[in-house]
CSV table of C-alpha atoms and ligand atoms in Angstrom, one decimal:
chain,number,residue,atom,x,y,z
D,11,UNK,CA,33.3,30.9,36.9
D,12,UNK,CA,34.9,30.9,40.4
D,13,UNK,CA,32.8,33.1,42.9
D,14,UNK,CA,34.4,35.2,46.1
D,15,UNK,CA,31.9,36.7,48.8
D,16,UNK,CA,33.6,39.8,49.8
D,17,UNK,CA,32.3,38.8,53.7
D,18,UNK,CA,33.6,35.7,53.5
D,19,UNK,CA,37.3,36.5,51.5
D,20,UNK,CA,39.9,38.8,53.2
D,21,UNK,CA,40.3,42.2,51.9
D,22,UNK,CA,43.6,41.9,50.3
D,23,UNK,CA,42.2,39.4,47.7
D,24,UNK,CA,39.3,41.7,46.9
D,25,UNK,CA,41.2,44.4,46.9
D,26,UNK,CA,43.4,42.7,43.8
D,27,UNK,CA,40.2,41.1,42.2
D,28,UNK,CA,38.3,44.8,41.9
D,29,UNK,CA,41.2,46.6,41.1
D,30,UNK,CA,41.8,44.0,38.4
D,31,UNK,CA,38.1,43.8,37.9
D,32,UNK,CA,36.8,47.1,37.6
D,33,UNK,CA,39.1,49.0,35.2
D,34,UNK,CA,40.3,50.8,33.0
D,35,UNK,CA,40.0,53.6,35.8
D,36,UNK,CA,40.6,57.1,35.2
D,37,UNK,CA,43.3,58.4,37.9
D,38,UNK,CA,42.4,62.4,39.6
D,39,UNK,CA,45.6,63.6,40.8
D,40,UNK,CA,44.2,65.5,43.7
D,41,UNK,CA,46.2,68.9,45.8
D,42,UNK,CA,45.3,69.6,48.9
D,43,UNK,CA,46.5,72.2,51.5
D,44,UNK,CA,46.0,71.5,55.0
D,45,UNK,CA,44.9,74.6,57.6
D,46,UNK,CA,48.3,75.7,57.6
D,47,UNK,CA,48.6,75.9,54.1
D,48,UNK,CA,51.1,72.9,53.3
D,49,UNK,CA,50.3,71.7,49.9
D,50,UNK,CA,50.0,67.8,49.1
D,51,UNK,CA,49.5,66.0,46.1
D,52,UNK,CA,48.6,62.3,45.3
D,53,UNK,CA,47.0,60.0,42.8
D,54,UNK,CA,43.0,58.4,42.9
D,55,UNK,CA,41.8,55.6,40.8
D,56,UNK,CA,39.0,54.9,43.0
D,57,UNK,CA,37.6,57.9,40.8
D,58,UNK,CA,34.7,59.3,38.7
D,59,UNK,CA,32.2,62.1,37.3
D,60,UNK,CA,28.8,61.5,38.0
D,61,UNK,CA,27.0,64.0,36.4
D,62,UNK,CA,26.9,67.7,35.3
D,63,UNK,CA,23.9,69.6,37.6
D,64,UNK,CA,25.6,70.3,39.6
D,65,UNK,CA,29.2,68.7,38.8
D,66,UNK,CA,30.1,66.5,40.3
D,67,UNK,CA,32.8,64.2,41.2
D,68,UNK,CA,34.0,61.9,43.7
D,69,UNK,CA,36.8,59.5,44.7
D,70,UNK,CA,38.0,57.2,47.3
D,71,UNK,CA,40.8,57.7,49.9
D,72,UNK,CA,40.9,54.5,51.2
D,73,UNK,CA,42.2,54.4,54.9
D,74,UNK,CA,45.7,52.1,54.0
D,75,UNK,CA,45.1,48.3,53.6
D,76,UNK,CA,48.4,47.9,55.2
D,77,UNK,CA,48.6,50.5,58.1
D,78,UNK,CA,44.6,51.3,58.7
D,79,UNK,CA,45.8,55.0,59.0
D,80,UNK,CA,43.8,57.5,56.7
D,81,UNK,CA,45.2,59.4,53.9
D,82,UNK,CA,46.8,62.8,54.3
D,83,UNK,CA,44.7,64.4,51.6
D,84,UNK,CA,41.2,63.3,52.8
D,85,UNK,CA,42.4,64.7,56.1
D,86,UNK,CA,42.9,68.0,54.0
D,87,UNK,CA,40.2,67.9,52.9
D,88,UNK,CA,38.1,67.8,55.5
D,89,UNK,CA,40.2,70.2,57.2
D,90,UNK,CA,39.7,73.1,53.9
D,91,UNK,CA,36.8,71.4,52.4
D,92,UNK,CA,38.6,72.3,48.8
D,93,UNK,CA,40.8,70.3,46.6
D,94,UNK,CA,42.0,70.2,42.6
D,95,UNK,CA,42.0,67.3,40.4
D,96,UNK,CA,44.2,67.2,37.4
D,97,UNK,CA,43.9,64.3,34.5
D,98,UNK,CA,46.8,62.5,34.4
D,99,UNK,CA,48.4,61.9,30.8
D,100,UNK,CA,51.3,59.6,29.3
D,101,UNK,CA,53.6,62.3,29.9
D,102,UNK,CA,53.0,62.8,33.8
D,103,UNK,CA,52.3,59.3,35.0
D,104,UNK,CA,56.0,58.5,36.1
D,105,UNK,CA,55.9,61.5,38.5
D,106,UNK,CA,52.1,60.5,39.7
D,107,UNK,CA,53.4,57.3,40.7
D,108,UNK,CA,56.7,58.7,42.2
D,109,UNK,CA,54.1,61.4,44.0
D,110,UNK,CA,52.2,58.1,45.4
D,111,UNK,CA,54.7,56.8,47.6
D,112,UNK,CA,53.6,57.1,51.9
D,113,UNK,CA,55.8,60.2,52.7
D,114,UNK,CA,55.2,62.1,56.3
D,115,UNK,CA,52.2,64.4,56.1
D,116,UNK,CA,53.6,67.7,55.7
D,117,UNK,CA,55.9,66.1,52.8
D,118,UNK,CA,54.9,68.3,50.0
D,119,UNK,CA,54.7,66.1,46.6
D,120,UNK,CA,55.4,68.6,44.3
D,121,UNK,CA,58.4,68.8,45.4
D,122,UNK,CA,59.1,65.3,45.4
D,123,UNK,CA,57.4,64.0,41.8
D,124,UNK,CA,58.5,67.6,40.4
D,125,UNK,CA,55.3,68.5,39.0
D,126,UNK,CA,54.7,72.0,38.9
D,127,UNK,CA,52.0,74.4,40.9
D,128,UNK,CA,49.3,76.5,39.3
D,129,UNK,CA,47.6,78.8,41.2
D,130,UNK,CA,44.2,78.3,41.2
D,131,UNK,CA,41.0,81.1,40.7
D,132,UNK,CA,38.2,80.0,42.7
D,133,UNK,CA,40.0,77.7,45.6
D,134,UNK,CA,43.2,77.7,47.2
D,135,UNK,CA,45.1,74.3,46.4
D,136,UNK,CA,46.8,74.4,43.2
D,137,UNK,CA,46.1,72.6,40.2
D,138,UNK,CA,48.9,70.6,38.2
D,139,UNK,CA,50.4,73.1,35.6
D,140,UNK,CA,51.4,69.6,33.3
D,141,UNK,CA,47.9,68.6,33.2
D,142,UNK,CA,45.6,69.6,30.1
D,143,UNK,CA,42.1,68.8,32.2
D,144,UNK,CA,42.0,70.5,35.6
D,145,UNK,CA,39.4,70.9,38.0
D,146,UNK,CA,38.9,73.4,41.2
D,147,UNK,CA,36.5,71.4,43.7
D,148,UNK,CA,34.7,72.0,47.0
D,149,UNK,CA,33.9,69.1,49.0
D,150,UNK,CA,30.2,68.0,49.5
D,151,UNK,CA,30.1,65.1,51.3
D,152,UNK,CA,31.8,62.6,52.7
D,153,UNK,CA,30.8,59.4,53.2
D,154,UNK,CA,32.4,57.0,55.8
D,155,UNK,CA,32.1,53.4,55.2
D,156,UNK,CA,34.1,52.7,58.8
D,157,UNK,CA,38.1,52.6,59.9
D,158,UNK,CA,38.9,49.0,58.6
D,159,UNK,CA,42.0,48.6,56.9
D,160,UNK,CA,41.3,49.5,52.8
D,161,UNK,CA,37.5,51.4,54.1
D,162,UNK,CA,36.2,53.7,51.7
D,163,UNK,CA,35.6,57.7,52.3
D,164,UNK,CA,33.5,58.7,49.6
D,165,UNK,CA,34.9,62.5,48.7
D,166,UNK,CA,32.2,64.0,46.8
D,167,UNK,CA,33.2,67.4,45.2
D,168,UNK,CA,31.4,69.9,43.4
D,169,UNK,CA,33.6,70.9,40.4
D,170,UNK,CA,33.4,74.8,40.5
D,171,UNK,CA,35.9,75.2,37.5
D,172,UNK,CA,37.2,73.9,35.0
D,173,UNK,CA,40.9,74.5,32.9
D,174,UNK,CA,41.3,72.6,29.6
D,175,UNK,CA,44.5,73.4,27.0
D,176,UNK,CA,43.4,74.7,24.0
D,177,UNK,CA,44.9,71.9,22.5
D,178,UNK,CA,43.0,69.3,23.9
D,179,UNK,CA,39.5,71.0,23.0
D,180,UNK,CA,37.8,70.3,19.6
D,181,UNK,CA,36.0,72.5,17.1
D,182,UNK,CA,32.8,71.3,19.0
D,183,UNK,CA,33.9,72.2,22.4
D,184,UNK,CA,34.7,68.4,23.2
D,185,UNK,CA,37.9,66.5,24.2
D,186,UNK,CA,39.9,65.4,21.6
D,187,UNK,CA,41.2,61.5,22.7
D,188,UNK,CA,44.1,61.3,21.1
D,189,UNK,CA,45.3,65.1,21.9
D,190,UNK,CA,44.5,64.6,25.9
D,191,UNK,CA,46.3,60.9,25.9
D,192,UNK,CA,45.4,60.3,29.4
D,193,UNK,CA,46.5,57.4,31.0
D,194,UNK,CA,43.7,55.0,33.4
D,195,UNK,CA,44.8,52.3,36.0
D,196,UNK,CA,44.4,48.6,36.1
D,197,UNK,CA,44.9,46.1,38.4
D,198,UNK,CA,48.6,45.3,40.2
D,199,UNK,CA,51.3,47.8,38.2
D,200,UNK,CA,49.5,47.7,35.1
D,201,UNK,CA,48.1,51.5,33.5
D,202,UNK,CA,46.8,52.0,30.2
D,203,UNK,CA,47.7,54.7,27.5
D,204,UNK,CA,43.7,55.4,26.6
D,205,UNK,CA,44.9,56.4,23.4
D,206,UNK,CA,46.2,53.3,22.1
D,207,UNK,CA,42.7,52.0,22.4
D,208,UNK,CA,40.3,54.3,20.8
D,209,UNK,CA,37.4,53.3,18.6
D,210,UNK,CA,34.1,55.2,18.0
D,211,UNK,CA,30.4,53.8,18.1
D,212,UNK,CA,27.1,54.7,17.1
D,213,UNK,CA,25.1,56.9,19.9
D,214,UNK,CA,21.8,55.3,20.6
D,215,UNK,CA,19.7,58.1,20.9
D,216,UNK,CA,16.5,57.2,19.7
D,217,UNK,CA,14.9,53.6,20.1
D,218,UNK,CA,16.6,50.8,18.3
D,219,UNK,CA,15.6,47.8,16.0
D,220,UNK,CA,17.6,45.0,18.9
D,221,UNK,CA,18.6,42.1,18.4
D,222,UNK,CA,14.9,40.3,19.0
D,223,UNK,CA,13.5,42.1,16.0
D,224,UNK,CA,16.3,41.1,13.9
D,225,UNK,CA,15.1,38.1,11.1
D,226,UNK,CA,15.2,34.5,12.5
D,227,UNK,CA,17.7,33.5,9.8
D,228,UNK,CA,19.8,36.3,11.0
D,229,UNK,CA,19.7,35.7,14.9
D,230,UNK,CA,20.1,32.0,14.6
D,231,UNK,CA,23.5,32.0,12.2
D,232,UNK,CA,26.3,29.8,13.4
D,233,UNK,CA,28.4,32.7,11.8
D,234,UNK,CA,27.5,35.8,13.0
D,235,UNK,CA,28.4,36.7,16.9
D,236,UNK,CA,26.8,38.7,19.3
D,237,UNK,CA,28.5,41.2,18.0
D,238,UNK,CA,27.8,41.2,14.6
D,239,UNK,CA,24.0,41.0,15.5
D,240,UNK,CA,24.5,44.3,17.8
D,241,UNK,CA,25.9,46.0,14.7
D,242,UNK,CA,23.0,45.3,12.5
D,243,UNK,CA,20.4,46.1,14.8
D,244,UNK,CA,21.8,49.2,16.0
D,245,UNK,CA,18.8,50.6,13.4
D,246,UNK,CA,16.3,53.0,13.6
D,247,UNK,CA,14.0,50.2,10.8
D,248,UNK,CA,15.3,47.3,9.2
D,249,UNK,CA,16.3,47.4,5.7
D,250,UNK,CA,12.7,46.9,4.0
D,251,UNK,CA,14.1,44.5,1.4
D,252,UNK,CA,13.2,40.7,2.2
D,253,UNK,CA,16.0,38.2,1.5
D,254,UNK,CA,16.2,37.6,-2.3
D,255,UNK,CA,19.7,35.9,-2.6
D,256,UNK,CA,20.3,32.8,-4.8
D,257,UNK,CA,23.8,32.5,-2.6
D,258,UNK,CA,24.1,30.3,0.4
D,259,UNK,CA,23.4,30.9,3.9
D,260,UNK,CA,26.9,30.5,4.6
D,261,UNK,CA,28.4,32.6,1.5
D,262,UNK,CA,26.0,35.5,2.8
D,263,UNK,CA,26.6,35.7,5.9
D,264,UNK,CA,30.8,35.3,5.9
D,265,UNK,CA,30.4,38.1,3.4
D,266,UNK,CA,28.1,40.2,6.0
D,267,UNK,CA,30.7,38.9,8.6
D,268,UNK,CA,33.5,40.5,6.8
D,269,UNK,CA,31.6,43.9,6.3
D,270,UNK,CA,31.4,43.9,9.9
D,271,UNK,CA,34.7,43.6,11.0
D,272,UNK,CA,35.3,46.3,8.8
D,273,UNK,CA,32.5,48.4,10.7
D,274,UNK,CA,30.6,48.7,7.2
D,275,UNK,CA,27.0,48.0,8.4
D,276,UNK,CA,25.4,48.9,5.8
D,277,UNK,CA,27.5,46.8,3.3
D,278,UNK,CA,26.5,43.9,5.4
D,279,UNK,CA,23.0,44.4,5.4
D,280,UNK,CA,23.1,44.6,1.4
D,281,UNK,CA,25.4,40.9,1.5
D,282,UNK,CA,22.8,39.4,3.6
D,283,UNK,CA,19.7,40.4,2.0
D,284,UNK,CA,21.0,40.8,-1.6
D,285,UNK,CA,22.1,43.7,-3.9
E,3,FMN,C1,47.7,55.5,40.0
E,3,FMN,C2,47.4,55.4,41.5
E,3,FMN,C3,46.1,55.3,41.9
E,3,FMN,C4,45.8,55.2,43.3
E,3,FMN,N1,44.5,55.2,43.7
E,3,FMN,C5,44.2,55.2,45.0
E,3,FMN,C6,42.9,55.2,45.4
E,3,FMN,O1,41.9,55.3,44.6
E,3,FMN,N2,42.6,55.2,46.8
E,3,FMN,C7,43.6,55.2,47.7
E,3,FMN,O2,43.3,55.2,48.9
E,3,FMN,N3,44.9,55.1,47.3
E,3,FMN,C8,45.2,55.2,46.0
E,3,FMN,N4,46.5,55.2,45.6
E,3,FMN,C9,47.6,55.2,46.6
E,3,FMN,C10,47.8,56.7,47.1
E,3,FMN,O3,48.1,57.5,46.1
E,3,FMN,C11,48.8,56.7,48.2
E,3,FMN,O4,48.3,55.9,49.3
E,3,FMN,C12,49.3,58.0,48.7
E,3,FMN,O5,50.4,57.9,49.5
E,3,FMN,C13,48.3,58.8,49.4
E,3,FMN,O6,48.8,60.0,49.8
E,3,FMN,P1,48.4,60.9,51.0
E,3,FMN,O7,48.4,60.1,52.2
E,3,FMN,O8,49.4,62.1,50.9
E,3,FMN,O9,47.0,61.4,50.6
E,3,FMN,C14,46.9,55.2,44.2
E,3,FMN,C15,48.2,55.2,43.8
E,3,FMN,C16,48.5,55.3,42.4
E,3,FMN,C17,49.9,55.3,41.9
């Protein structure tokens, strides 16, 4: 492993190893207005929810790494302390990006990435009309990490509403991944299509068997990963059976092995400790 002390390295290269780094991120495609009512619009990857009591969100307008001067919409913002934030999907990122590019303030960037305004019920801005996942936001707090070149300003916003598309919402009242097909930034000009990637998991809700608990046998195979042992202790009890196999160590556990790959834990379980 190489190491890079962010007090020691200059920004640039820390801003390309956590942009790299810390991703997938989700991208809020934020529309301001300032006093005068001019409306602006531009992409956030510096951006999260962080939790639901109130709701909140918050993401980063960074003052420029090139320039040092801050960004039109946290100066918005802190002018109208409202915004909206719209998900951006497959569909929309080409006119996020085309939105991104450092036009005068007062340059309104629905015009320019030809996205399209809708008015909004509790605030003023307007949300994204292309955008299945939008919310109306007031601003909290903001936090001020100093003017240096690429500072963060932590906009925290309370989310005071919410617009999904029916067709994004599930039976349950959830988001459906592959309907919404949002996209999330990496580092440099790579995105990803969030879609492309899905898998589901297991959610731990009640205490789990972990790996420690697993049989010695078991944690100590030359076959089975990390991985693998994760799968078969994500348990509420371990399979009461004791290993009664005439087959080898090896034959069981490739045959577990392939089970797992599958995602078929409880076929595993059975090839390691026997019919
Ligand atoms: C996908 C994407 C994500 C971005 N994320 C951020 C970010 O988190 N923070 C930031 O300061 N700039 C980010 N930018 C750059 C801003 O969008 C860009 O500086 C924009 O011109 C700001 O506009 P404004 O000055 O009108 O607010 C991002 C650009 C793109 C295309």
């Amino acid at each position: 492993m190489r190491s890079f002390d962010p007090s020691v390295v200059d920004s640039p290269e820390i801003h390309r190893l956590l942009v790299g780094g810390v991703a997938p991120r989700p991208i809020a495609l934020v529309s301001s207005l300032d006093r005068t009512g001019t409306s602006n619009l531009s992409p956030f990857s510096f951006f999260n929810a962080f939790g639901v009591n109130p709701a909140v969100i918050c993401f980063s307008p960074a003052y420029s790494g090139k320039t040092g001067k801050p960004k039109h919409t946290m100066l918005n913002i802190l002018e109208t302390r409202e915004c909206t934030v719209s998900i951006v999907t497959y569909e929309m990122v080409h006119q996020i990006s085309l939105a991104s590019a450092p036009y005068e303030r007062g340059i309104d960037e629905f015009t320019k990435s030809g996205l399209t305004k809708l008015p909004s019920i509790k605030v003023a801005p307007p949300g994204v009309a292309e955008s299945p996942f939008i919310m109306e936001t007031r601003l909290l707090e903001h936090v001020d990490f100093g003017k240096g070149p690429g500072s963060a300003n932590l906009m925290i916003c309370e989310v005071v509403l919410i617009h999904v598309d029916e067709l994004v919402l599930t039976a349950q009242g959830g988001i459906d991944p592959l309907a919404i097909d949002q996209v999330a930034r990496l580092g440099g000009p790579y995105y990803t299509r969030a879609k492309r990637g899905v898998f589901a998991l297991p959610q731990p809700g009640k205490p789990l068997v972990g790996i420690d608990r697993l049989p010695e046998e078991i944690r100590s195979s030359p076959i089975l990963t990390g991985k693998h042992l994760a799968q078969l202790a994500t348990l509420e009890m371990l399979p009461t059976e004791s290993i009664d196999d005439d087959r080898t160590l090896e034959r069981r556990h490739l045959a577990a092995r392939e089970w797992l790959e599958q995602g078929n834990v409880d076929r595993a379980w059975k090839a390691l400790v026997g019919e």
